[in-house]
Coordinates of C-alpha atoms and ligand atoms in Angstrom, one line a residue:
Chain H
X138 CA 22.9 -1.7 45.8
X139 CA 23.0 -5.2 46.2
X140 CA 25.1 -8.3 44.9
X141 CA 22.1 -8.6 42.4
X142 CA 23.4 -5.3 41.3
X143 CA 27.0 -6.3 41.2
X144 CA 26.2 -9.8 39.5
X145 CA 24.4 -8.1 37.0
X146 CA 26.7 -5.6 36.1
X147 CA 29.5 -8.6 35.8
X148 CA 26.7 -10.1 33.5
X149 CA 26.3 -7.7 31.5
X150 CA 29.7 -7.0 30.3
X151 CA 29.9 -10.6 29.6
X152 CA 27.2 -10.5 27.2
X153 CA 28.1 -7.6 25.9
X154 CA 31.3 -8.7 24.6
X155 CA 29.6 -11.5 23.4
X156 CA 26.8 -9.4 21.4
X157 CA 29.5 -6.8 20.0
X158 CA 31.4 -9.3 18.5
X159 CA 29.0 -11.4 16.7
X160 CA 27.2 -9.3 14.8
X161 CA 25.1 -10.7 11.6
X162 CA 24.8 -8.2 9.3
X163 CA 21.0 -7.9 7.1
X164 CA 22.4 -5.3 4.4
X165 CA 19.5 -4.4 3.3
X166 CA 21.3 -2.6 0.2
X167 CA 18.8 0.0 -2.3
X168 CA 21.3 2.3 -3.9
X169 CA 24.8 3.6 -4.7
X170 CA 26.0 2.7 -1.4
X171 CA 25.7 -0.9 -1.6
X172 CA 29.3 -0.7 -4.1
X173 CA 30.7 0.9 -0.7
X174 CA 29.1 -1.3 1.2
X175 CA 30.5 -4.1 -0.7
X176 CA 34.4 -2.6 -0.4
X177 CA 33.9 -2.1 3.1
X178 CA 32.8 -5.4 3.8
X179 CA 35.3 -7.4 1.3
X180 CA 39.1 -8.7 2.4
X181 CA 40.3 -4.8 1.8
X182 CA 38.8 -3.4 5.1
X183 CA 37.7 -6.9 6.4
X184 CA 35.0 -6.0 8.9
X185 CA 35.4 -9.5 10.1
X186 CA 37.5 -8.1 12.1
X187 CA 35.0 -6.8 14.7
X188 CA 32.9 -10.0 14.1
X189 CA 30.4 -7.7 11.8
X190 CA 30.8 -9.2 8.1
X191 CA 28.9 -12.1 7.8
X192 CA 26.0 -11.3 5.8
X193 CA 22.3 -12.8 6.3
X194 CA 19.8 -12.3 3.9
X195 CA 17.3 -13.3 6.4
X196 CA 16.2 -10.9 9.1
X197 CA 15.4 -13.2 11.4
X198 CA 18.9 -14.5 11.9
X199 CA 20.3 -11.3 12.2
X200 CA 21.5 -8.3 14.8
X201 CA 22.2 -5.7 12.7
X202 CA 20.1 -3.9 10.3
X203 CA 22.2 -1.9 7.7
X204 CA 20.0 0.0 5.7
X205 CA 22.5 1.2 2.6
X206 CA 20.9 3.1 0.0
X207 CA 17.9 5.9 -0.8
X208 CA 14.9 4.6 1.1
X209 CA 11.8 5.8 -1.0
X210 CA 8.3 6.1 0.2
X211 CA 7.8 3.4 -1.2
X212 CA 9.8 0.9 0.3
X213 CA 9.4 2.1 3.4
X214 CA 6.6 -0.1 4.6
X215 CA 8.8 -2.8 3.6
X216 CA 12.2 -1.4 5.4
X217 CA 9.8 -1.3 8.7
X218 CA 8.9 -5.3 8.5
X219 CA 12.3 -6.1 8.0
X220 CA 13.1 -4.7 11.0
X221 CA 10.0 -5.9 12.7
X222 CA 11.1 -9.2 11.7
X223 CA 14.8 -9.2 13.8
X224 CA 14.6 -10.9 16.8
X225 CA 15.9 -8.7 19.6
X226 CA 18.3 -7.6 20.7
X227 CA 18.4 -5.8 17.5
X228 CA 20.3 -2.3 16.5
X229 CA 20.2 -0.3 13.5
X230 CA 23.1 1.5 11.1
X231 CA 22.5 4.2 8.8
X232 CA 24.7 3.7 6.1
X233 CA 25.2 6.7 3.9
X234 CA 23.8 10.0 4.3
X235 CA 20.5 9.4 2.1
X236 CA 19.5 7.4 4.9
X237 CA 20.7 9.5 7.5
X238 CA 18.5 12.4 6.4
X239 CA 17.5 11.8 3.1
X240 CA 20.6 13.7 1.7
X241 CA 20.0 15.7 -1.7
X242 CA 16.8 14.0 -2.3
X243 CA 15.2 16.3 -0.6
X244 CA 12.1 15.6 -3.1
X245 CA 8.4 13.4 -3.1
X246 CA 9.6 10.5 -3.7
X247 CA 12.1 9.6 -0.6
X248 CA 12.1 9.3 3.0
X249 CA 13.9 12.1 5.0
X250 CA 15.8 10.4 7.4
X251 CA 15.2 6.5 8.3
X252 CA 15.1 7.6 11.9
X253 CA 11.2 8.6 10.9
X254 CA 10.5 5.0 10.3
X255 CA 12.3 2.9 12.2
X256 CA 15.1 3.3 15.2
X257 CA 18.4 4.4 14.6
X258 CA 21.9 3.7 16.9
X259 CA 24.7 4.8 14.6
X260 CA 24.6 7.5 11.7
X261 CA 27.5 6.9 8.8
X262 CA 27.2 10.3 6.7
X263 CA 29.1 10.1 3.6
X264 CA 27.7 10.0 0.0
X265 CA 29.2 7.2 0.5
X266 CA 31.3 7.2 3.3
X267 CA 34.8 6.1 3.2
X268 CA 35.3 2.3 4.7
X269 CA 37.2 4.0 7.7
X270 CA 33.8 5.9 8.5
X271 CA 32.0 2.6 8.3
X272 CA 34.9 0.6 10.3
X273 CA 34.2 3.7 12.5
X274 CA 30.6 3.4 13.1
X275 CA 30.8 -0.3 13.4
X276 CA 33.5 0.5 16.6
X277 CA 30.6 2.9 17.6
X278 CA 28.0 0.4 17.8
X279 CA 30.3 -2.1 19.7
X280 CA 30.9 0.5 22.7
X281 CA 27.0 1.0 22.6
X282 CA 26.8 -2.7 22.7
X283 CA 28.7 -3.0 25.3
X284 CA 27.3 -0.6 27.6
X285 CA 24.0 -1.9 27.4
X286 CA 22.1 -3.5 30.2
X287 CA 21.2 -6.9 28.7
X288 CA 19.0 -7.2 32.2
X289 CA 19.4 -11.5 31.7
X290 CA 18.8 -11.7 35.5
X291 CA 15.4 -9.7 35.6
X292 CA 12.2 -11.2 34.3
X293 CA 10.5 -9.7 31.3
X294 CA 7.4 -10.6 29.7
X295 CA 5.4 -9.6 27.1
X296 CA 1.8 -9.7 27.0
X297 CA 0.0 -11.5 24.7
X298 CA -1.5 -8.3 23.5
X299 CA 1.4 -6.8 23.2
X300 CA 3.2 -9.1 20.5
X301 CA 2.4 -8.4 16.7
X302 CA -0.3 -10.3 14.8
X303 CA 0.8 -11.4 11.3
X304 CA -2.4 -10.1 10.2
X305 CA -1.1 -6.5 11.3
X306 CA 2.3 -6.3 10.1
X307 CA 1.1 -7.7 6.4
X308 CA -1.1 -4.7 5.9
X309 CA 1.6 -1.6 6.9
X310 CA 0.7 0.9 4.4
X311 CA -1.9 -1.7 2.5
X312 CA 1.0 -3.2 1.2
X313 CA 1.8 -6.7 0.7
X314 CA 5.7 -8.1 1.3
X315 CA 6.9 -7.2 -1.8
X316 CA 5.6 -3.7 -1.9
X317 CA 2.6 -4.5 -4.4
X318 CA -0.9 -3.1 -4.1
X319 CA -3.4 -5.5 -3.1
X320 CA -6.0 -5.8 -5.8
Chain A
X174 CA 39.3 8.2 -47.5
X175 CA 36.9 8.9 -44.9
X176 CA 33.2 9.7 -46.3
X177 CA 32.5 13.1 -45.9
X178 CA 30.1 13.6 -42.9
X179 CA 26.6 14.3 -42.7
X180 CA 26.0 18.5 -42.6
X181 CA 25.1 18.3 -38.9
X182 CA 21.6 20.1 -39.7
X183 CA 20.6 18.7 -43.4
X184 CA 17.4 17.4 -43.0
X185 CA 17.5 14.1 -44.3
X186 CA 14.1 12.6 -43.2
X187 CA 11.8 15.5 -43.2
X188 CA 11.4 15.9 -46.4
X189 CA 10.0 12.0 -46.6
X190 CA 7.8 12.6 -43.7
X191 CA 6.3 15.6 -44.7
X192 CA 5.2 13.8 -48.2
X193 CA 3.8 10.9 -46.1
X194 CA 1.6 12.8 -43.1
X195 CA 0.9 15.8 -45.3
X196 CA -1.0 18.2 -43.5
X197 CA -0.6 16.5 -40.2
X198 CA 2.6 17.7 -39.7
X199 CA 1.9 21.0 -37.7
X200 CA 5.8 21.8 -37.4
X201 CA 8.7 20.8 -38.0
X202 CA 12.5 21.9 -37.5
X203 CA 16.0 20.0 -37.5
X204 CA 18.5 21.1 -34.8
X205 CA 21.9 19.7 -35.8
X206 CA 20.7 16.8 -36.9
X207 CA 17.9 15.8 -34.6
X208 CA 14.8 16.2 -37.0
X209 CA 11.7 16.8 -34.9
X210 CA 7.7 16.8 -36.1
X211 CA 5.0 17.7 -34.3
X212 CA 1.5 16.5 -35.2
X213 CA -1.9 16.4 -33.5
X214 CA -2.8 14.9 -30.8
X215 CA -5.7 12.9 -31.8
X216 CA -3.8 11.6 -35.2
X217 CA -1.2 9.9 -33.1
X218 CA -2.0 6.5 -34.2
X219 CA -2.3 7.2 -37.2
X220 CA 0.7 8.8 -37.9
X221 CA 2.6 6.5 -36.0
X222 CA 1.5 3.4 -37.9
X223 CA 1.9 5.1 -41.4
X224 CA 5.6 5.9 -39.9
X225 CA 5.7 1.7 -38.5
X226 CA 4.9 0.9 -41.6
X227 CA 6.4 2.9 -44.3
X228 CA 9.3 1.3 -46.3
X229 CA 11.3 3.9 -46.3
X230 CA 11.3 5.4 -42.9
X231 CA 10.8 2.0 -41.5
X232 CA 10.5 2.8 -37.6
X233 CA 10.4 -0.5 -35.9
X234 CA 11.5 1.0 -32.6
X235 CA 10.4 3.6 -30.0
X236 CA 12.7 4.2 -27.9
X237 CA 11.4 6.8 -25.7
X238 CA 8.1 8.4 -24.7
X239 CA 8.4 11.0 -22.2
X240 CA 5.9 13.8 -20.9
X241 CA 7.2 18.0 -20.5
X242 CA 4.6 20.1 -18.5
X243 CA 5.9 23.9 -19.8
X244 CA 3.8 25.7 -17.7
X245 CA 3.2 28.8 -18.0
X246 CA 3.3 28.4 -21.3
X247 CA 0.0 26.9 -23.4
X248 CA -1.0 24.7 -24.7
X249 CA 0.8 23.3 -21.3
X250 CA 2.0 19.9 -22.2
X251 CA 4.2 17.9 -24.5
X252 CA 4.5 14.0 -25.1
X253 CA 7.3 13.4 -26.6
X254 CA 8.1 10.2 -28.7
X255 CA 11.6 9.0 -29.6
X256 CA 11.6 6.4 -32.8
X257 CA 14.4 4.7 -34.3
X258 CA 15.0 2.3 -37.6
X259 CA 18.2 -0.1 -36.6
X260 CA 17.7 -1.1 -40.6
X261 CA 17.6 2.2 -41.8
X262 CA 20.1 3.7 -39.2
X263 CA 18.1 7.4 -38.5
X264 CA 16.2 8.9 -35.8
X265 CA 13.1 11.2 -35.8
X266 CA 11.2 13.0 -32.7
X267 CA 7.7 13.0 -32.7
X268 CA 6.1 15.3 -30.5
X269 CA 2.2 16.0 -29.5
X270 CA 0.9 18.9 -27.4
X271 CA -2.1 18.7 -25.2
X272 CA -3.9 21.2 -22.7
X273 CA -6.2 21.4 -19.9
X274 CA -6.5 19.8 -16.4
X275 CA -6.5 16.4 -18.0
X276 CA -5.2 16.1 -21.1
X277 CA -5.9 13.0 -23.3
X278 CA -3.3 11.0 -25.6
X279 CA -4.0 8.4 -27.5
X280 CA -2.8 5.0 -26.6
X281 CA 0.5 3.5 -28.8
X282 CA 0.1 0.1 -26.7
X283 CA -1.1 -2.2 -29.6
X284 CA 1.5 -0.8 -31.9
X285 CA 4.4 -1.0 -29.2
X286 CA 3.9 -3.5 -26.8
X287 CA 7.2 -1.3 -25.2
X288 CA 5.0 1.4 -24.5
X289 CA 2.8 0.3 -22.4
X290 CA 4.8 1.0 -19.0
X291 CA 6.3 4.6 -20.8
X292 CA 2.8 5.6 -21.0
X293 CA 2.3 4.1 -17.3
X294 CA 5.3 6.2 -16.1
X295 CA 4.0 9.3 -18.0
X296 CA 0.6 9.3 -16.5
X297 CA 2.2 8.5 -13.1
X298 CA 4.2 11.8 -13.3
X299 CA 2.5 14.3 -15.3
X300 CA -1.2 13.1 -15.5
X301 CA -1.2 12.7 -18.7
X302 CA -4.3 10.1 -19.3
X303 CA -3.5 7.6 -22.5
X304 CA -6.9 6.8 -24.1
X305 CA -7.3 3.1 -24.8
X306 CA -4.5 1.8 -22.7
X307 CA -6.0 -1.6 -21.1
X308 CA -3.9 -0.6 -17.5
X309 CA -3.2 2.8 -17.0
X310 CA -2.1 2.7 -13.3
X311 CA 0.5 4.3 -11.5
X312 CA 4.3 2.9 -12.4
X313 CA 6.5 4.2 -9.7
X314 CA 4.5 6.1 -7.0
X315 CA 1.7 3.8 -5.5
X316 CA -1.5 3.5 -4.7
X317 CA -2.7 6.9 -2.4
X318 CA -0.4 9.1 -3.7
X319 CA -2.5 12.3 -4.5
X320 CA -1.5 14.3 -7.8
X321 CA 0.8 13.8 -9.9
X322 CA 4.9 14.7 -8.9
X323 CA 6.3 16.0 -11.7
X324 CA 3.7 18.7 -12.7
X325 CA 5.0 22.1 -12.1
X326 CA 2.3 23.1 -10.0
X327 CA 2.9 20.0 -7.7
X328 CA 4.5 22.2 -4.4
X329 CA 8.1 21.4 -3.9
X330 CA 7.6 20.4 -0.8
X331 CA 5.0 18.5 -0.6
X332 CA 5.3 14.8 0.8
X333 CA 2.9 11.8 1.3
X334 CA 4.7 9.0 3.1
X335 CA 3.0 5.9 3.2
X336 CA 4.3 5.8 6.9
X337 CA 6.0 7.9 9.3
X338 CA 5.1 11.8 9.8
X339 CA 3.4 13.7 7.1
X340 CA 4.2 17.4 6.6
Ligands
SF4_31 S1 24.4 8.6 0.3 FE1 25.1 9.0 -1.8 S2 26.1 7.1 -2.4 FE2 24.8 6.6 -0.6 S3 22.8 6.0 -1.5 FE3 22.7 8.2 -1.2 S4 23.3 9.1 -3.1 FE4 24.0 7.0 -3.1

């Protein structure tokens, strides 16, 4: 225990108030969900209210990666790059319970559970969940925010080796962006 | 006053098709309404074209073509084809059977352009190969899947992600 320790623990919870309530949302919307998705983000539940409702439909100006809707096999490659593509810090919701565990699709053609692909902080079940659920999970995810160590005052680096090519994240699955074969 | 309706199971068309395709009809039956033919495989295009192009019938539209595996039972699978005359206002169901590991259709792609991704989708799912089509490749699974999902013999369980874990 130091006053590093206690300056950074003051630190954190700065930032942490500052992450939770500015979250941009990617909706990254597939199926029957996105009309809940749409209610629960519209003036009737208003989840501007927690800073969480402002939409961007690129990843890389976003915090938040909703992930609404049956994932299929697929489009899973592509769900995965999206993510990739967030800068950090970065956190994940499963909306609905088809991406929660792949709910009654329990068939070829869809993913079980996003959490196979990609990193999951909050879990909505619900086929689709009610808005409260969502306002719920949202609430969720800003007490996770806020606990987090945001570690400002430590140095991190990456090694060059460490960061993604391009080449490398265009050929997940031999796909291309758009989910097309390459031929 | 209100026209009498229809008899739901009068056949209305058959009769008309059977003098047109003759001997190619195999079977045929009317099921409140809903007349069906089936004909052999290899006349397909034939007897599609002569039902394209008869005055009478006057299909100008297919509105569906869907594969049915029916295993156990042989010969093991059915494509089905769904026509329709807007001008003439009726319906008829044309179906074909086919057998073995890799059955064979003829291609309707040069008389409906529209079938060309039916066909796609039917080969996707069933393996159900469509002679002459210029691009039979998978429509909705993609490239490495192995089989074909909609078979009966495809195991339930079976999955082939394109990432995360395999089972
Ligand atoms: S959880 Fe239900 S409502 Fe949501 S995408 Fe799946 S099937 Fe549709």
């Amino acid at each position: 225990m130091g006053i590093l320790d206690t300056l950074e623990s003051q630190v954190d919870a700065v930032v942490g108030w500052g992450r939770k309530y500015s979250l941009f949302v990617y909706p990254f919307v597939t199926a029957c969900c996105g009309m809940e998705y749409m209610a629960a983000s519209c003036a009737h539940y208003d989840t501007d209210r927690f800073g969480a409702a402002y939409p961007r439909f690129s990843p890389r100006q976003t915090d938040l990666l909703l992930v609404v809707g049956t994932i299929s096999h697929k489009l899973a490659p592509v769900l995965k790059r999206v993510y990739e593509q967030m800068a950090e810090p970065k956190w994940v919701i499963a909306f609905g319970v088809c991406t929660c565990t792949g709910g009654f699709y329990d068939n070829y053609a869809t993913v079980q559970g996003i959490d196979t692909i990609i990193p999951v902080d909050v879990y909505i079940p619900g086929c689709p969940p009610r808005p409260e659920m969502v306002i719920d999970g949202i609430m969720k995810l800003q007490d996770k925010i806020q606990r987090e160590k945001a570690g400002l005052l430590r140095r991190r680096t990456m090694s060059v080796a460490e960061i993604p090519s391009p080449d490398t994240l265009s050929t997940i699955g031999g796909l291309t962006p758009h989910g097309q074969s390459k031929r | 006053m209100a026209k009498t309706p229809v008899p739901p199971s009068e056949e209305r068309l058959l009769p008309r098709v059977r003098a047109l395709l003759g001997g190619r009809v195999l079977d045929s039956h009317c099921h409140r309404g809903d007349e069906t033919i089936i004909v052999p495989a290899e006349s397909i295009q034939d007897v599609m074209r002569a039902l394209h192009d008869d005055e009478e019938l006057d299909f100008e539209i297919l509105m569906d073509l869907c594969g049915v595996d029916h295993m156990p039972r042989r010969p093991r699978f059915e494509v089905v084809y769904h026509l329709c005359s807007y001008r003439k206002r009726h319906r008829l169901r044309v179906k074909v059977q086919v057998d073995g590991p890799e059955p064979v259709v003829p291609t309707l792609r040069d008389l409906w352009p529209g079938a060309d991704w039916f066909e796609r989708e039917v080969w996707d799912m069933y393996g159900i190969r469509f002679e002459g089509h210029p691009d039979l490749r998978r429509l909705l699974m993609y490239d490495g899947f192995e089989g074909h999902p909609l078979r009966k013999d495809y195991p339930v369980t079976r999955r082939q992600p394109l990432i995360g874990p395999r089972n």
